[in-house]
mmCIF file of C-alpha atoms in Angstrom:
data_model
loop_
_atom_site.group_PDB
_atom_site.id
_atom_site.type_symbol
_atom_site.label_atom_id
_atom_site.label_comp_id
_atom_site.label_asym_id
_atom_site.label_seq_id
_atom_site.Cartn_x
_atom_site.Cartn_y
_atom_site.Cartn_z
ATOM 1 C CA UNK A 864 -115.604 7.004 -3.419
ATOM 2 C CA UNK A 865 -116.800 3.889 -1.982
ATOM 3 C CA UNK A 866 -114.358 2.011 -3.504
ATOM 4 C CA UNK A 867 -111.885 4.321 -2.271
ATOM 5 C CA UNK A 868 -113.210 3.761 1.183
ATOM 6 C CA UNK A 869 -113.108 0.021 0.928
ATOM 7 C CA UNK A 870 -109.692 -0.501 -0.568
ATOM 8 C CA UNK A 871 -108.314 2.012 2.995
ATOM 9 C CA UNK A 872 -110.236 -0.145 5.102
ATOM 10 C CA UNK A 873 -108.507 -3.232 3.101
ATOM 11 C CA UNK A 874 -105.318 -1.722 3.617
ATOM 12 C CA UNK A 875 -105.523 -0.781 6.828
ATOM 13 C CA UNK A 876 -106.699 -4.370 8.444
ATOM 14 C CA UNK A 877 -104.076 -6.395 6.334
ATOM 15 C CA UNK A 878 -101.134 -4.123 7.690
ATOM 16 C CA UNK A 879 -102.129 -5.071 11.389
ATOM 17 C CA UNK A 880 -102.638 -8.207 10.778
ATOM 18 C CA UNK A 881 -98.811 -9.108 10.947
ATOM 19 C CA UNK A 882 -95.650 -7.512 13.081
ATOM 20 C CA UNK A 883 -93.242 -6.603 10.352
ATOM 21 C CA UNK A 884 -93.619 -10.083 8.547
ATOM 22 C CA UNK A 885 -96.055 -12.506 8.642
ATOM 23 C CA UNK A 886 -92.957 -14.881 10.634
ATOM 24 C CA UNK A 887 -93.029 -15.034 14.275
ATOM 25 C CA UNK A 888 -89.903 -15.034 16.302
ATOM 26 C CA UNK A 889 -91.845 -15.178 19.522
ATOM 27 C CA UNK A 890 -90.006 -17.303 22.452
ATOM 28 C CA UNK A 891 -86.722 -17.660 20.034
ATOM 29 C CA UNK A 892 -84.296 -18.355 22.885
ATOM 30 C CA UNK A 893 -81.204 -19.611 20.829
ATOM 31 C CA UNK A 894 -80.062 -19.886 17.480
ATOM 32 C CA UNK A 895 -76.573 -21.101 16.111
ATOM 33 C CA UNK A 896 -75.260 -18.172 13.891
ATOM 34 C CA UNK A 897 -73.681 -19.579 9.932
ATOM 35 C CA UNK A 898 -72.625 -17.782 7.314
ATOM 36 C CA UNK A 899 -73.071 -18.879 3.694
ATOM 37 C CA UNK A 900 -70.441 -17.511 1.068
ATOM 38 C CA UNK A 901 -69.811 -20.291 -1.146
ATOM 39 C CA UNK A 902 -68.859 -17.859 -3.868
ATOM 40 C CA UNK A 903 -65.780 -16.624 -1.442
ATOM 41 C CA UNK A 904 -66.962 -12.610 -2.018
ATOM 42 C CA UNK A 905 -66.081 -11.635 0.998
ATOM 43 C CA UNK A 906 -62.707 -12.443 2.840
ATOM 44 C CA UNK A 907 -62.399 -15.052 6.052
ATOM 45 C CA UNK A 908 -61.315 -11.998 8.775
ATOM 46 C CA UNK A 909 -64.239 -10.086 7.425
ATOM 47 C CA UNK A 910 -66.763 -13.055 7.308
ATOM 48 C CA UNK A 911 -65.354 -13.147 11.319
ATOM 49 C CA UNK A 912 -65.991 -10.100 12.001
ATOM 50 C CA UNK A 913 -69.469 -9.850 10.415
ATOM 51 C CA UNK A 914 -70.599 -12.954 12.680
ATOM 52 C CA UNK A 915 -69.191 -12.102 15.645
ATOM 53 C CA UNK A 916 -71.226 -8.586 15.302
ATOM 54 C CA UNK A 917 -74.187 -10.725 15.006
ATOM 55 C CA UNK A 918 -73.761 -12.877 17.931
ATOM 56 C CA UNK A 919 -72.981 -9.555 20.212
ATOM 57 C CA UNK A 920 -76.839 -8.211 18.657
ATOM 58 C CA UNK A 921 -78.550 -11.322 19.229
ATOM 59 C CA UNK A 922 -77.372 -11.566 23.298
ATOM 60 C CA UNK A 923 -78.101 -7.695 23.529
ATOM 61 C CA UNK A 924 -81.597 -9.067 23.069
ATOM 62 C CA UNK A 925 -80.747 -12.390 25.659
ATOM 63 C CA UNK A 926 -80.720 -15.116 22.269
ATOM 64 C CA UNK A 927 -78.108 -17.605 23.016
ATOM 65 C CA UNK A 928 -75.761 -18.168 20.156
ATOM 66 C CA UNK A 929 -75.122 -22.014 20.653
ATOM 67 C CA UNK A 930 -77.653 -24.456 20.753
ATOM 68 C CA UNK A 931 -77.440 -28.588 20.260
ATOM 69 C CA UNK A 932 -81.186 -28.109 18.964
ATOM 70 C CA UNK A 933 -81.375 -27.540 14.962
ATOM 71 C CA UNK A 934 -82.139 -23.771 15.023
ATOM 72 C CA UNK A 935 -80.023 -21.586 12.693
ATOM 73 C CA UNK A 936 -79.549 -18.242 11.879
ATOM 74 C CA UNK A 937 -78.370 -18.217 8.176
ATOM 75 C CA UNK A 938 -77.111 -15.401 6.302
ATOM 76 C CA UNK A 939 -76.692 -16.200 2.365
ATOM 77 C CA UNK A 940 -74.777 -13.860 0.841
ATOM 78 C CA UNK A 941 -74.397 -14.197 -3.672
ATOM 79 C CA UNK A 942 -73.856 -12.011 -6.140
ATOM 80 C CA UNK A 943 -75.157 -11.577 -9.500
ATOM 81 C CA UNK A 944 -72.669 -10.189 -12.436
ATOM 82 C CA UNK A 945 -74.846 -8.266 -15.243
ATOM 83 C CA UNK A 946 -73.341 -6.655 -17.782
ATOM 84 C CA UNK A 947 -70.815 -3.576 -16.138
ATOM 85 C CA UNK A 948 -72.886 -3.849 -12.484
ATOM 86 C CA UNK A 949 -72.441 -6.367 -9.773
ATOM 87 C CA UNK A 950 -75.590 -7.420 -8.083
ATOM 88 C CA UNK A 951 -75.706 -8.720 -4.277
ATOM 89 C CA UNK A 952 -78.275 -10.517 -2.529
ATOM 90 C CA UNK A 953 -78.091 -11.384 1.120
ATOM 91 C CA UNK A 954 -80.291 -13.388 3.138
ATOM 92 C CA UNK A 955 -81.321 -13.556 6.934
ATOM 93 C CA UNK A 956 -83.124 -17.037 7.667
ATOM 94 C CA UNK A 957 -84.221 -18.467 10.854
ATOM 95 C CA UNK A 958 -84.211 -22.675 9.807
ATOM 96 C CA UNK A 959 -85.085 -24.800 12.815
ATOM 97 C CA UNK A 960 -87.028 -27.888 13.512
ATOM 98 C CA UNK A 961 -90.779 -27.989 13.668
ATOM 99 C CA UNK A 962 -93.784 -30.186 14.623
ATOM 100 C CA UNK A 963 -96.834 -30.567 12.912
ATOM 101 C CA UNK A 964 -100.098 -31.107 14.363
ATOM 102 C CA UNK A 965 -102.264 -33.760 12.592
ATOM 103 C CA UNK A 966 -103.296 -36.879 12.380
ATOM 104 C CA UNK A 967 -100.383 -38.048 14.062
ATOM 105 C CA UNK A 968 -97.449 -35.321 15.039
ATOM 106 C CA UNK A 969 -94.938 -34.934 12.022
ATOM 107 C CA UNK A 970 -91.362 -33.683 12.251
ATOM 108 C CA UNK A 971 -89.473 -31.639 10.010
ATOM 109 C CA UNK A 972 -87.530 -28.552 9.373
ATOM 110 C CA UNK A 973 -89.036 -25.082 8.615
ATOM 111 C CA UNK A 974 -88.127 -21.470 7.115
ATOM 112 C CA UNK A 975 -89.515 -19.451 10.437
ATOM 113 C CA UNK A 976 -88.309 -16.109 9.301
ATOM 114 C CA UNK A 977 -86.620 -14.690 6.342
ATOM 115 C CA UNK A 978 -85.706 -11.461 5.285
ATOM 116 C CA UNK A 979 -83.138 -10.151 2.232
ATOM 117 C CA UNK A 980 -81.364 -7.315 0.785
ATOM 118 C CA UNK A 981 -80.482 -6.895 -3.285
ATOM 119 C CA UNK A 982 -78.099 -4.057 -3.812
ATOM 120 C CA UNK A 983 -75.851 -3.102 -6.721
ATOM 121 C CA UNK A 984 -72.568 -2.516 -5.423
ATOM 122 C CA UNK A 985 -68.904 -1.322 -6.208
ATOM 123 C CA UNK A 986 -67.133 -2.192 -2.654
ATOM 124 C CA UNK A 987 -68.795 -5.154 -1.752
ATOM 125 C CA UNK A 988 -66.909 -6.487 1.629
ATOM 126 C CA UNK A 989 -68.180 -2.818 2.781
ATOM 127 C CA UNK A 990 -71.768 -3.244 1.097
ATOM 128 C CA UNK A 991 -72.357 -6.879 2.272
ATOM 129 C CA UNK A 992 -71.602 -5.890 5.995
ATOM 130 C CA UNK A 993 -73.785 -2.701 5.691
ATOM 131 C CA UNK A 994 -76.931 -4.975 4.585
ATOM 132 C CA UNK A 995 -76.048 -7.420 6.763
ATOM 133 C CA UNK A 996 -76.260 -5.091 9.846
ATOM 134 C CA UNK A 997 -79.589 -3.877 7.891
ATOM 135 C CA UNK A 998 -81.269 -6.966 8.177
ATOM 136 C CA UNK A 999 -80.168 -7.829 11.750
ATOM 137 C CA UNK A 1000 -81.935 -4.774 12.717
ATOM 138 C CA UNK A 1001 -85.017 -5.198 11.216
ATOM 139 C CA UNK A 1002 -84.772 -8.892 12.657
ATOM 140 C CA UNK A 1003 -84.230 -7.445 16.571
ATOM 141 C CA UNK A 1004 -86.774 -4.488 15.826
ATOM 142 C CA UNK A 1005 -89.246 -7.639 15.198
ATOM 143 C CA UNK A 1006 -88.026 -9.633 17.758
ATOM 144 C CA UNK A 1007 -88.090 -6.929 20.264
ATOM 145 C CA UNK A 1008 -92.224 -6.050 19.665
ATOM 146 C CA UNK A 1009 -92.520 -9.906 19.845
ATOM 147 C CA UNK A 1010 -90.659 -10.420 23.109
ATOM 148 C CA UNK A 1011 -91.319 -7.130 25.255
ATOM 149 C CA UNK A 1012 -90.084 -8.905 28.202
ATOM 150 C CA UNK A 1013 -86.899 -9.763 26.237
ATOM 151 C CA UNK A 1014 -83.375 -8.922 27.861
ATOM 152 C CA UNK A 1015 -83.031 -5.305 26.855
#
């Protein structure tokens, strides 16, 4: 029982201790949007229209969608044959420039959120939009608990 009791209490503190990742997106302010389909899976009007229903979520929540600073939103999108099944996997990933503090300040580039989706699929332009949309909501939902005072 005691055990029981412990492992709750374990549970319970490490859940808190993080949003709904252990990335922050607090003070993101702009972001340029790219999308990654170097496998062509999904054709150029849809690719459009996916990114442009990104850029209309992200300034719903007042994130600028062009920046000269290096801070991306990337969305990867593969897919895996096996056997008779075709396997997707899609990507959300904030990349952007960072600064370390140490000795002396250090530049460099950083993965400052990431989030995926790995689906089996038999109409994948359909699919890969679905997910996409997926993760873009659980990406505002975050950003949104983050940034109460956030552009609603």
């Amino acid at each position: 029982m005691r055990y029981l009791f412990f492992l709750f209490f374990y549970g319970l503190c490490t859940c808190s201790l993080f949003a709904l990742t252990p990335f922050s997106l607090e003070s993101l302010k702009e972001v340029n949007v790219t999308l990654l389909d170097k496998q062509k899976l999904v054709s150029d009007p849809s690719l459009a229209m996916i990114k442009t229903e990104v850029e209309n979520k992200l300034h719903t929540v007042g994130i600028k969608t062009s920046t000269k600073n290096f801070s991306n939103l990337l969305i990867k999108i593969q897919k895996y044959p096996i056997k008779e099944t075709t396997l997707v996997h899609v990507t959300l990933s904030i990349v952007e420039n960072v600064e370390l503090k140490r000795a002396s300040s250090i530049h460099g580039i950083a993965i400052s959120y990431t989030k995926d989706d790995l689906f089996e699929t038999a109409s994948l332009e359909t699919d890969v939009k679905e997910s996409v949309l997926f993760l873009m909501d659980e990406f505002l939902d975050q950003y949104k608990e983050e940034n109460p005072l956030s552009k609603k």
